[in-house]
Amino acid sequence: MKLKPILLVLMAVVLLLSGCGAAKEPGTVGANGEKVVIRMANLVSADNFLNIGYEKFKEVAERESNGQIEVQIYSNGTLTPSEDIEYEMLQTGVLNVVTNAGFIVGANAQIPAFNIFDVPFLFENEEEMYELIDGEYGELLKKSLEEKSNAYYLGTFSIGSFAIANNKKSVRTPADLKGLKIRSTTTPLQASTIAAMGANPTPISYGEIFTSLQQGTIDGVQTTTPLIFADKFYEVSNHLTLTRHFPLPHILMVNKNFYDSLTDELKAAVDKAAEEQVQYARQLATEAEKNAIEKMKADGVDVVELTPEELELFKEAVQPAIDKNIDKVGEENYQKALELLGKN
């Protein structure tokens, strides 16, 4: 991925000032009791539930290290304008710890095992997803990330399940989506899924969604209910169908070189902070999703909860999209997930 020149300069300056680009002996950083800074960044406001999860990491890491670790959180996109660049900053060491979805759902989704989250209707609920990734499949994710990046896997939590919002009509079956222009990423499984449902997948940048809904460039959007609520898409797209066809996972990662350089005691503090952040973030996301749906209903949004029979129509409709794109996940990875979920 090509970074803008100004971002390259920013990254170089941060590296220079922090010394994070210099080689460090494994297990030596913090050995003399010096302060160790961990930089984290996200794109959301300080009061967003995703950032509140970051605050949990800060609280625990600083507590468990007896103040030797200082966590600096850059929220609201102050250090990075996109998740793709955020991921690159983690790889280079400009950032030390991030939670990120962009590297698995964006144009540079390069680790097939993580694309399991893009298989529509694979999970009945988020608890089922956590059961999968907290077990044997989670070990596969850890190994895959370590082999193909400069990061270690620390855990996964969802920031909500996908729904479909549109400003044309109430949607209860795939036939109701026919002809509607629904914003989608260019990720093969996501774009193919909304197309298989009958809509026209329309790739536009996330920041253009609200205006595009206002102007009629698109008729709707598929994303999570907390995002539909937080970014006020429902104000210009007041029909919401709770299909829950994808989760939107965030992967918590730490820069490999940074982590390896820490003393065992500081590694333990990072591990503990990551564990508590993941569990806390899962609770926050569940609350955020419930709150988003309730508030949108109260604001007069037409919220459709599908019956089991209606949901089955959507599941049947997307099977060709799965068959066509399963190579993006890897047949072996897909079969392993089905086996672990008891669905094959």
PDB file of N, CA and C in Angstrom, residues 81-176:
ATOM      1  N   PRO A  81      -5.586   8.289   9.532  1.00  0.00           N
ATOM      2  CA  PRO A  81      -6.877   8.578   8.912  1.00  0.00           C
ATOM      3  C   PRO A  81      -7.681   7.349   8.511  1.00  0.00           C
ATOM      4  N   SER A  82      -7.072   6.158   8.571  1.00  0.00           N
ATOM      5  CA  SER A  82      -7.781   4.958   8.124  1.00  0.00           C
ATOM      6  C   SER A  82      -7.218   3.738   8.830  1.00  0.00           C
ATOM      7  N   GLU A  83      -8.004   2.663   8.826  1.00  0.00           N
ATOM      8  CA  GLU A  83      -7.535   1.434   9.460  1.00  0.00           C
ATOM      9  C   GLU A  83      -6.387   0.798   8.678  1.00  0.00           C
ATOM     10  N   ASP A  84      -6.395   0.941   7.360  1.00  0.00           N
ATOM     11  CA  ASP A  84      -5.297   0.389   6.571  1.00  0.00           C
ATOM     12  C   ASP A  84      -3.974   1.011   6.989  1.00  0.00           C
ATOM     13  N   ILE A  85      -3.955   2.332   7.129  1.00  0.00           N
ATOM     14  CA  ILE A  85      -2.721   3.020   7.523  1.00  0.00           C
ATOM     15  C   ILE A  85      -2.394   2.716   8.977  1.00  0.00           C
ATOM     16  N   GLU A  86      -3.406   2.603   9.797  1.00  0.00           N
ATOM     17  CA  GLU A  86      -3.199   2.211  11.192  1.00  0.00           C
ATOM     18  C   GLU A  86      -2.459   0.880  11.267  1.00  0.00           C
ATOM     19  N   TYR A  87      -2.862  -0.063  10.440  1.00  0.00           N
ATOM     20  CA  TYR A  87      -2.213  -1.373  10.404  1.00  0.00           C
ATOM     21  C   TYR A  87      -0.762  -1.243   9.945  1.00  0.00           C
ATOM     22  N   GLU A  88      -0.511  -0.405   8.934  1.00  0.00           N
ATOM     23  CA  GLU A  88       0.866  -0.194   8.475  1.00  0.00           C
ATOM     24  C   GLU A  88       1.709   0.445   9.565  1.00  0.00           C
ATOM     25  N   MET A  89       1.130   1.351  10.324  1.00  0.00           N
ATOM     26  CA  MET A  89       1.852   1.983  11.424  1.00  0.00           C
ATOM     27  C   MET A  89       2.211   0.973  12.506  1.00  0.00           C
ATOM     28  N   LEU A  90       1.336  -0.010  12.716  1.00  0.00           N
ATOM     29  CA  LEU A  90       1.652  -1.075  13.657  1.00  0.00           C
ATOM     30  C   LEU A  90       2.816  -1.904  13.135  1.00  0.00           C
ATOM     31  N   GLN A  91       2.794  -2.216  11.850  1.00  0.00           N
ATOM     32  CA  GLN A  91       3.848  -3.031  11.260  1.00  0.00           C
ATOM     33  C   GLN A  91       5.226  -2.367  11.386  1.00  0.00           C
ATOM     34  N   THR A  92       5.263  -1.056  11.207  1.00  0.00           N
ATOM     35  CA  THR A  92       6.538  -0.342  11.244  1.00  0.00           C
ATOM     36  C   THR A  92       6.967   0.041  12.648  1.00  0.00           C
ATOM     37  N   GLY A  93       6.070  -0.063  13.618  1.00  0.00           N
ATOM     38  CA  GLY A  93       6.423   0.278  14.988  1.00  0.00           C
ATOM     39  C   GLY A  93       6.079   1.692  15.392  1.00  0.00           C
ATOM     40  N   VAL A  94       5.460   2.476  14.508  1.00  0.00           N
ATOM     41  CA  VAL A  94       4.988   3.805  14.899  1.00  0.00           C
ATOM     42  C   VAL A  94       3.931   3.658  15.983  1.00  0.00           C
ATOM     43  N   LEU A  95       3.060   2.664  15.822  1.00  0.00           N
ATOM     44  CA  LEU A  95       2.115   2.277  16.859  1.00  0.00           C
ATOM     45  C   LEU A  95       2.557   0.943  17.444  1.00  0.00           C
ATOM     46  N   ASN A  96       2.268   0.756  18.728  1.00  0.00           N
ATOM     47  CA  ASN A  96       2.682  -0.486  19.397  1.00  0.00           C
ATOM     48  C   ASN A  96       1.543  -1.489  19.522  1.00  0.00           C
ATOM     49  N   VAL A  97       0.341  -0.985  19.795  1.00  0.00           N
ATOM     50  CA  VAL A  97      -0.829  -1.851  19.977  1.00  0.00           C
ATOM     51  C   VAL A  97      -2.027  -1.211  19.283  1.00  0.00           C
ATOM     52  N   VAL A  98      -2.785  -1.989  18.520  1.00  0.00           N
ATOM     53  CA  VAL A  98      -4.011  -1.492  17.906  1.00  0.00           C
ATOM     54  C   VAL A  98      -5.063  -2.590  17.897  1.00  0.00           C
ATOM     55  N   THR A  99      -6.312  -2.182  17.763  1.00  0.00           N
ATOM     56  CA  THR A  99      -7.365  -3.116  17.371  1.00  0.00           C
ATOM     57  C   THR A  99      -7.793  -2.683  15.982  1.00  0.00           C
ATOM     58  N   ASN A 100      -7.932  -3.630  15.074  1.00  0.00           N
ATOM     59  CA  ASN A 100      -8.083  -3.266  13.673  1.00  0.00           C
ATOM     60  C   ASN A 100      -8.920  -4.286  12.933  1.00  0.00           C
ATOM     61  N   ALA A 101      -9.836  -3.797  12.101  1.00  0.00           N
ATOM     62  CA  ALA A 101     -10.603  -4.669  11.219  1.00  0.00           C
ATOM     63  C   ALA A 101     -10.172  -4.497   9.776  1.00  0.00           C
ATOM     64  N   GLY A 102      -9.563  -3.350   9.461  1.00  0.00           N
ATOM     65  CA  GLY A 102      -9.263  -3.012   8.077  1.00  0.00           C
ATOM     66  C   GLY A 102      -8.362  -4.003   7.365  1.00  0.00           C
ATOM     67  N   PHE A 103      -7.417  -4.582   8.096  1.00  0.00           N
ATOM     68  CA  PHE A 103      -6.477  -5.461   7.416  1.00  0.00           C
ATOM     69  C   PHE A 103      -7.099  -6.801   7.033  1.00  0.00           C
ATOM     70  N   ILE A 104      -8.291  -7.098   7.547  1.00  0.00           N
ATOM     71  CA  ILE A 104      -8.943  -8.330   7.113  1.00  0.00           C
ATOM     72  C   ILE A 104     -10.156  -8.076   6.225  1.00  0.00           C
ATOM     73  N   VAL A 105     -10.703  -6.866   6.249  1.00  0.00           N
ATOM     74  CA  VAL A 105     -11.880  -6.606   5.406  1.00  0.00           C
ATOM     75  C   VAL A 105     -11.600  -5.608   4.296  1.00  0.00           C
ATOM     76  N   GLY A 106     -10.391  -5.061   4.258  1.00  0.00           N
ATOM     77  CA  GLY A 106     -10.067  -4.071   3.246  1.00  0.00           C
ATOM     78  C   GLY A 106      -9.424  -4.680   2.016  1.00  0.00           C
ATOM     79  N   ALA A 107      -8.902  -3.802   1.170  1.00  0.00           N
ATOM     80  CA  ALA A 107      -8.314  -4.238  -0.094  1.00  0.00           C
ATOM     81  C   ALA A 107      -7.057  -5.067   0.114  1.00  0.00           C
ATOM     82  N   ASN A 108      -6.411  -4.909   1.262  1.00  0.00           N
ATOM     83  CA  ASN A 108      -5.165  -5.634   1.503  1.00  0.00           C
ATOM     84  C   ASN A 108      -5.368  -6.798   2.477  1.00  0.00           C
ATOM     85  N   ALA A 109      -6.538  -7.406   2.426  1.00  0.00           N
ATOM     86  CA  ALA A 109      -6.814  -8.552   3.294  1.00  0.00           C
ATOM     87  C   ALA A 109      -5.948  -9.727   2.848  1.00  0.00           C
ATOM     88  N   GLN A 110      -4.829  -9.930   3.540  1.00  0.00           N
ATOM     89  CA  GLN A 110      -3.825 -10.837   3.018  1.00  0.00           C
ATOM     90  C   GLN A 110      -3.648 -12.128   3.815  1.00  0.00           C
ATOM     91  N   ILE A 111      -4.435 -12.341   4.859  1.00  0.00           N
ATOM     92  CA  ILE A 111      -4.275 -13.533   5.673  1.00  0.00           C
ATOM     93  C   ILE A 111      -5.578 -14.331   5.614  1.00  0.00           C
ATOM     94  N   PRO A 112      -5.642 -15.355   4.765  1.00  0.00           N
ATOM     95  CA  PRO A 112      -6.904 -16.065   4.496  1.00  0.00           C
ATOM     96  C   PRO A 112      -7.659 -16.530   5.727  1.00  0.00           C
ATOM     97  N   ALA A 113      -6.973 -17.018   6.743  1.00  0.00           N
ATOM     98  CA  ALA A 113      -7.669 -17.553   7.915  1.00  0.00           C
ATOM     99  C   ALA A 113      -8.600 -16.543   8.553  1.00  0.00           C
ATOM    100  N   PHE A 114      -8.239 -15.252   8.483  1.00  0.00           N
ATOM    101  CA  PHE A 114      -9.071 -14.211   9.089  1.00  0.00           C
ATOM    102  C   PHE A 114     -10.316 -13.924   8.266  1.00  0.00           C
ATOM    103  N   ASN A 115     -10.325 -14.302   7.001  1.00  0.00           N
ATOM    104  CA  ASN A 115     -11.493 -14.039   6.156  1.00  0.00           C
ATOM    105  C   ASN A 115     -12.682 -14.924   6.510  1.00  0.00           C
ATOM    106  N   ILE A 116     -12.506 -15.807   7.484  1.00  0.00           N
ATOM    107  CA  ILE A 116     -13.619 -16.630   7.954  1.00  0.00           C
ATOM    108  C   ILE A 116     -14.763 -15.751   8.453  1.00  0.00           C
ATOM    109  N   PHE A 117     -14.437 -14.552   8.933  1.00  0.00           N
ATOM    110  CA  PHE A 117     -15.464 -13.648   9.458  1.00  0.00           C
ATOM    111  C   PHE A 117     -16.337 -13.068   8.353  1.00  0.00           C
ATOM    112  N   ASP A 118     -15.891 -13.196   7.110  1.00  0.00           N
ATOM    113  CA  ASP A 118     -16.663 -12.674   5.980  1.00  0.00           C
ATOM    114  C   ASP A 118     -17.577 -13.718   5.355  1.00  0.00           C
ATOM    115  N   VAL A 119     -17.620 -14.921   5.903  1.00  0.00           N
ATOM    116  CA  VAL A 119     -18.541 -15.942   5.401  1.00  0.00           C
ATOM    117  C   VAL A 119     -19.934 -15.631   5.965  1.00  0.00           C
ATOM    118  N   PRO A 120     -20.889 -15.286   5.122  1.00  0.00           N
ATOM    119  CA  PRO A 120     -22.203 -14.859   5.637  1.00  0.00           C
ATOM    120  C   PRO A 120     -22.946 -15.956   6.377  1.00  0.00           C
ATOM    121  N   PHE A 121     -23.541 -15.561   7.497  1.00  0.00           N
ATOM    122  CA  PHE A 121     -24.387 -16.439   8.310  1.00  0.00           C
ATOM    123  C   PHE A 121     -23.634 -17.655   8.856  1.00  0.00           C
ATOM    124  N   LEU A 122     -22.301 -17.575   8.935  1.00  0.00           N
ATOM    125  CA  LEU A 122     -21.549 -18.687   9.521  1.00  0.00           C
ATOM    126  C   LEU A 122     -21.865 -18.829  11.002  1.00  0.00           C
ATOM    127  N   PHE A 123     -22.046 -17.688  11.659  1.00  0.00           N
ATOM    128  CA  PHE A 123     -22.284 -17.693  13.102  1.00  0.00           C
ATOM    129  C   PHE A 123     -23.745 -17.347  13.411  1.00  0.00           C
ATOM    130  N   GLU A 124     -24.342 -18.128  14.286  1.00  0.00           N
ATOM    131  CA  GLU A 124     -25.708 -17.841  14.709  1.00  0.00           C
ATOM    132  C   GLU A 124     -25.759 -16.605  15.600  1.00  0.00           C
ATOM    133  N   ASN A 125     -24.685 -16.383  16.335  1.00  0.00           N
ATOM    134  CA  ASN A 125     -24.592 -15.234  17.242  1.00  0.00           C
ATOM    135  C   ASN A 125     -23.124 -15.003  17.573  1.00  0.00           C
ATOM    136  N   GLU A 126     -22.839 -13.944  18.308  1.00  0.00           N
ATOM    137  CA  GLU A 126     -21.456 -13.620  18.625  1.00  0.00           C
ATOM    138  C   GLU A 126     -20.851 -14.609  19.612  1.00  0.00           C
ATOM    139  N   GLU A 127     -21.677 -15.187  20.483  1.00  0.00           N
ATOM    140  CA  GLU A 127     -21.161 -16.183  21.419  1.00  0.00           C
ATOM    141  C   GLU A 127     -20.577 -17.366  20.653  1.00  0.00           C
ATOM    142  N   GLU A 128     -21.215 -17.743  19.549  1.00  0.00           N
ATOM    143  CA  GLU A 128     -20.713 -18.842  18.735  1.00  0.00           C
ATOM    144  C   GLU A 128     -19.375 -18.460  18.081  1.00  0.00           C
ATOM    145  N   MET A 129     -19.264 -17.214  17.638  1.00  0.00           N
ATOM    146  CA  MET A 129     -18.001 -16.757  17.073  1.00  0.00           C
ATOM    147  C   MET A 129     -16.893 -16.801  18.116  1.00  0.00           C
ATOM    148  N   TYR A 130     -17.182 -16.354  19.326  1.00  0.00           N
ATOM    149  CA  TYR A 130     -16.165 -16.350  20.373  1.00  0.00           C
ATOM    150  C   TYR A 130     -15.764 -17.773  20.753  1.00  0.00           C
ATOM    151  N   GLU A 131     -16.718 -18.678  20.722  1.00  0.00           N
ATOM    152  CA  GLU A 131     -16.406 -20.080  20.998  1.00  0.00           C
ATOM    153  C   GLU A 131     -15.378 -20.606  19.992  1.00  0.00           C
ATOM    154  N   LEU A 132     -15.551 -20.205  18.731  1.00  0.00           N
ATOM    155  CA  LEU A 132     -14.630 -20.656  17.687  1.00  0.00           C
ATOM    156  C   LEU A 132     -13.242 -20.050  17.878  1.00  0.00           C
ATOM    157  N   ILE A 133     -13.172 -18.734  18.058  1.00  0.00           N
ATOM    158  CA  ILE A 133     -11.864 -18.074  18.063  1.00  0.00           C
ATOM    159  C   ILE A 133     -11.137 -18.180  19.401  1.00  0.00           C
ATOM    160  N   ASP A 134     -11.851 -18.521  20.459  1.00  0.00           N
ATOM    161  CA  ASP A 134     -11.182 -18.721  21.739  1.00  0.00           C
ATOM    162  C   ASP A 134     -10.633 -20.139  21.869  1.00  0.00           C
ATOM    163  N   GLY A 135     -10.878 -20.955  20.854  1.00  0.00           N
ATOM    164  CA  GLY A 135     -10.404 -22.332  20.876  1.00  0.00           C
ATOM    165  C   GLY A 135      -9.361 -22.602  19.814  1.00  0.00           C
ATOM    166  N   GLU A 136      -9.496 -23.733  19.157  1.00  0.00           N
ATOM    167  CA  GLU A 136      -8.489 -24.180  18.205  1.00  0.00           C
ATOM    168  C   GLU A 136      -8.336 -23.239  17.024  1.00  0.00           C
ATOM    169  N   TYR A 137      -9.426 -22.660  16.544  1.00  0.00           N
ATOM    170  CA  TYR A 137      -9.310 -21.762  15.396  1.00  0.00           C
ATOM    171  C   TYR A 137      -8.555 -20.490  15.778  1.00  0.00           C
ATOM    172  N   GLY A 138      -8.674 -20.082  17.016  1.00  0.00           N
ATOM    173  CA  GLY A 138      -7.914 -18.932  17.488  1.00  0.00           C
ATOM    174  C   GLY A 138      -6.418 -19.170  17.398  1.00  0.00           C
ATOM    175  N   GLU A 139      -5.993 -20.415  17.655  1.00  0.00           N
ATOM    176  CA  GLU A 139      -4.570 -20.751  17.529  1.00  0.00           C
ATOM    177  C   GLU A 139      -4.118 -20.618  16.080  1.00  0.00           C
ATOM    178  N   LEU A 140      -5.001 -20.968  15.148  1.00  0.00           N
ATOM    179  CA  LEU A 140      -4.694 -20.801  13.724  1.00  0.00           C
ATOM    180  C   LEU A 140      -4.539 -19.320  13.378  1.00  0.00           C
ATOM    181  N   LEU A 141      -5.408 -18.481  13.932  1.00  0.00           N
ATOM    182  CA  LEU A 141      -5.306 -17.042  13.694  1.00  0.00           C
ATOM    183  C   LEU A 141      -3.975 -16.504  14.216  1.00  0.00           C
ATOM    184  N   LYS A 142      -3.597 -16.912  15.410  1.00  0.00           N
ATOM    185  CA  LYS A 142      -2.330 -16.462  15.999  1.00  0.00           C
ATOM    186  C   LYS A 142      -1.148 -16.856  15.115  1.00  0.00           C
ATOM    187  N   LYS A 143      -1.130 -18.090  14.704  1.00  0.00           N
ATOM    188  CA  LYS A 143      -0.023 -18.593  13.888  1.00  0.00           C
ATOM    189  C   LYS A 143       0.036 -17.877  12.543  1.00  0.00           C
ATOM    190  N   SER A 144      -1.114 -17.680  11.921  1.00  0.00           N
ATOM    191  CA  SER A 144      -1.162 -17.042  10.608  1.00  0.00           C
ATOM    192  C   SER A 144      -0.670 -15.600  10.674  1.00  0.00           C
ATOM    193  N   LEU A 145      -1.101 -14.869  11.700  1.00  0.00           N
ATOM    194  CA  LEU A 145      -0.683 -13.475  11.834  1.00  0.00           C
ATOM    195  C   LEU A 145       0.816 -13.386  12.097  1.00  0.00           C
ATOM    196  N   GLU A 146       1.314 -14.249  12.951  1.00  0.00           N
ATOM    197  CA  GLU A 146       2.736 -14.219  13.291  1.00  0.00           C
ATOM    198  C   GLU A 146       3.605 -14.542  12.081  1.00  0.00           C
ATOM    199  N   GLU A 147       3.145 -15.471  11.238  1.00  0.00           N
ATOM    200  CA  GLU A 147       3.929 -15.878  10.078  1.00  0.00           C
ATOM    201  C   GLU A 147       3.942 -14.827   8.975  1.00  0.00           C
ATOM    202  N   LYS A 148       2.863 -14.039   8.873  1.00  0.00           N
ATOM    203  CA  LYS A 148       2.713 -13.168   7.708  1.00  0.00           C
ATOM    204  C   LYS A 148       2.736 -11.683   8.031  1.00  0.00           C
ATOM    205  N   SER A 149       3.095 -11.324   9.255  1.00  0.00           N
ATOM    206  CA  SER A 149       3.143  -9.909   9.596  1.00  0.00           C
ATOM    207  C   SER A 149       4.161  -9.684  10.700  1.00  0.00           C
ATOM    208  N   ASN A 150       4.341  -8.437  11.054  1.00  0.00           N
ATOM    209  CA  ASN A 150       5.227  -8.069  12.162  1.00  0.00           C
ATOM    210  C   ASN A 150       4.396  -7.778  13.408  1.00  0.00           C
ATOM    211  N   ALA A 151       3.413  -8.645  13.656  1.00  0.00           N
ATOM    212  CA  ALA A 151       2.526  -8.438  14.797  1.00  0.00           C
ATOM    213  C   ALA A 151       2.180  -9.775  15.434  1.00  0.00           C
ATOM    214  N   TYR A 152       1.881  -9.710  16.714  1.00  0.00           N
ATOM    215  CA  TYR A 152       1.349 -10.858  17.444  1.00  0.00           C
ATOM    216  C   TYR A 152      -0.139 -10.635  17.690  1.00  0.00           C
ATOM    217  N   TYR A 153      -0.880 -11.713  17.643  1.00  0.00           N
ATOM    218  CA  TYR A 153      -2.325 -11.711  17.902  1.00  0.00           C
ATOM    219  C   TYR A 153      -2.564 -11.740  19.408  1.00  0.00           C
ATOM    220  N   LEU A 154      -3.421 -10.828  19.902  1.00  0.00           N
ATOM    221  CA  LEU A 154      -3.729 -10.777  21.322  1.00  0.00           C
ATOM    222  C   LEU A 154      -5.177 -11.135  21.638  1.00  0.00           C
ATOM    223  N   GLY A 155      -6.046 -11.121  20.637  1.00  0.00           N
ATOM    224  CA  GLY A 155      -7.446 -11.456  20.890  1.00  0.00           C
ATOM    225  C   GLY A 155      -8.373 -10.801  19.882  1.00  0.00           C
ATOM    226  N   THR A 156      -9.642 -11.170  19.957  1.00  0.00           N
ATOM    227  CA  THR A 156     -10.651 -10.658  19.027  1.00  0.00           C
ATOM    228  C   THR A 156     -11.942 -10.342  19.765  1.00  0.00           C
ATOM    229  N   PHE A 157     -12.574  -9.249  19.372  1.00  0.00           N
ATOM    230  CA  PHE A 157     -13.928  -8.961  19.837  1.00  0.00           C
ATOM    231  C   PHE A 157     -14.703  -8.365  18.677  1.00  0.00           C
ATOM    232  N   SER A 158     -16.010  -8.521  18.703  1.00  0.00           N
ATOM    233  CA  SER A 158     -16.866  -7.973  17.658  1.00  0.00           C
ATOM    234  C   SER A 158     -17.349  -6.586  18.075  1.00  0.00           C
ATOM    235  N   ILE A 159     -17.507  -5.687  17.087  1.00  0.00           N
ATOM    236  CA  ILE A 159     -18.102  -4.381  17.395  1.00  0.00           C
ATOM    237  C   ILE A 159     -19.518  -4.296  16.824  1.00  0.00           C
ATOM    238  N   GLY A 160     -20.146  -5.473  16.679  1.00  0.00           N
ATOM    239  CA  GLY A 160     -21.533  -5.501  16.234  1.00  0.00           C
ATOM    240  C   GLY A 160     -21.739  -6.395  15.031  1.00  0.00           C
ATOM    241  N   SER A 161     -22.994  -6.694  14.734  1.00  0.00           N
ATOM    242  CA  SER A 161     -23.356  -7.525  13.596  1.00  0.00           C
ATOM    243  C   SER A 161     -23.939  -6.668  12.485  1.00  0.00           C
ATOM    244  N   PHE A 162     -23.702  -7.092  11.245  1.00  0.00           N
ATOM    245  CA  PHE A 162     -24.182  -6.346  10.088  1.00  0.00           C
ATOM    246  C   PHE A 162     -25.709  -6.366   9.986  1.00  0.00           C
ATOM    247  N   ALA A 163     -26.231  -5.225   9.613  1.00  0.00           N
ATOM    248  CA  ALA A 163     -27.636  -5.078   9.250  1.00  0.00           C
ATOM    249  C   ALA A 163     -27.667  -4.337   7.917  1.00  0.00           C
ATOM    250  N   ILE A 164     -28.831  -4.224   7.339  1.00  0.00           N
ATOM    251  CA  ILE A 164     -28.982  -3.495   6.075  1.00  0.00           C
ATOM    252  C   ILE A 164     -29.956  -2.351   6.296  1.00  0.00           C
ATOM    253  N   ALA A 165     -29.463  -1.126   6.113  1.00  0.00           N
ATOM    254  CA  ALA A 165     -30.310   0.062   6.210  1.00  0.00           C
ATOM    255  C   ALA A 165     -30.549   0.612   4.812  1.00  0.00           C
ATOM    256  N   ASN A 166     -31.782   1.038   4.542  1.00  0.00           N
ATOM    257  CA  ASN A 166     -32.063   1.646   3.234  1.00  0.00           C
ATOM    258  C   ASN A 166     -33.145   2.707   3.377  1.00  0.00           C
ATOM    259  N   ASN A 167     -33.233   3.580   2.382  1.00  0.00           N
ATOM    260  CA  ASN A 167     -34.204   4.677   2.457  1.00  0.00           C
ATOM    261  C   ASN A 167     -35.344   4.540   1.456  1.00  0.00           C
ATOM    262  N   LYS A 168     -35.586   3.293   0.982  1.00  0.00           N
ATOM    263  CA  LYS A 168     -36.633   3.059  -0.010  1.00  0.00           C
ATOM    264  C   LYS A 168     -37.854   2.329   0.549  1.00  0.00           C
ATOM    265  N   LYS A 169     -37.598   1.213   1.248  1.00  0.00           N
ATOM    266  CA  LYS A 169     -38.732   0.396   1.667  1.00  0.00           C
ATOM    267  C   LYS A 169     -38.323  -0.603   2.744  1.00  0.00           C
ATOM    268  N   SER A 170     -39.326  -1.173   3.385  1.00  0.00           N
ATOM    269  CA  SER A 170     -39.081  -2.214   4.372  1.00  0.00           C
ATOM    270  C   SER A 170     -38.614  -3.485   3.665  1.00  0.00           C
ATOM    271  N   VAL A 171     -37.578  -4.101   4.195  1.00  0.00           N
ATOM    272  CA  VAL A 171     -36.998  -5.295   3.560  1.00  0.00           C
ATOM    273  C   VAL A 171     -37.172  -6.498   4.481  1.00  0.00           C
ATOM    274  N   ARG A 172     -37.877  -7.522   3.966  1.00  0.00           N
ATOM    275  CA  ARG A 172     -38.083  -8.754   4.740  1.00  0.00           C
ATOM    276  C   ARG A 172     -37.595  -9.977   3.996  1.00  0.00           C
ATOM    277  N   THR A 173     -37.354  -9.853   2.691  1.00  0.00           N
ATOM    278  CA  THR A 173     -36.876 -10.984   1.888  1.00  0.00           C
ATOM    279  C   THR A 173     -35.826 -10.480   0.905  1.00  0.00           C
ATOM    280  N   PRO A 174     -35.007 -11.370   0.354  1.00  0.00           N
ATOM    281  CA  PRO A 174     -34.038 -10.942  -0.662  1.00  0.00           C
ATOM    282  C   PRO A 174     -34.703 -10.250  -1.852  1.00  0.00           C
ATOM    283  N   ALA A 175     -35.906 -10.663  -2.198  1.00  0.00           N
ATOM    284  CA  ALA A 175     -36.609 -10.036  -3.323  1.00  0.00           C
ATOM    285  C   ALA A 175     -36.841  -8.547  -3.093  1.00  0.00           C
ATOM    286  N   ASP A 176     -36.969  -8.146  -1.824  1.00  0.00           N
ATOM    287  CA  ASP A 176     -37.196  -6.737  -1.513  1.00  0.00           C
ATOM    288  C   ASP A 176     -35.968  -5.873  -1.800  1.00  0.00           C
TER     289      ASP A 176
END
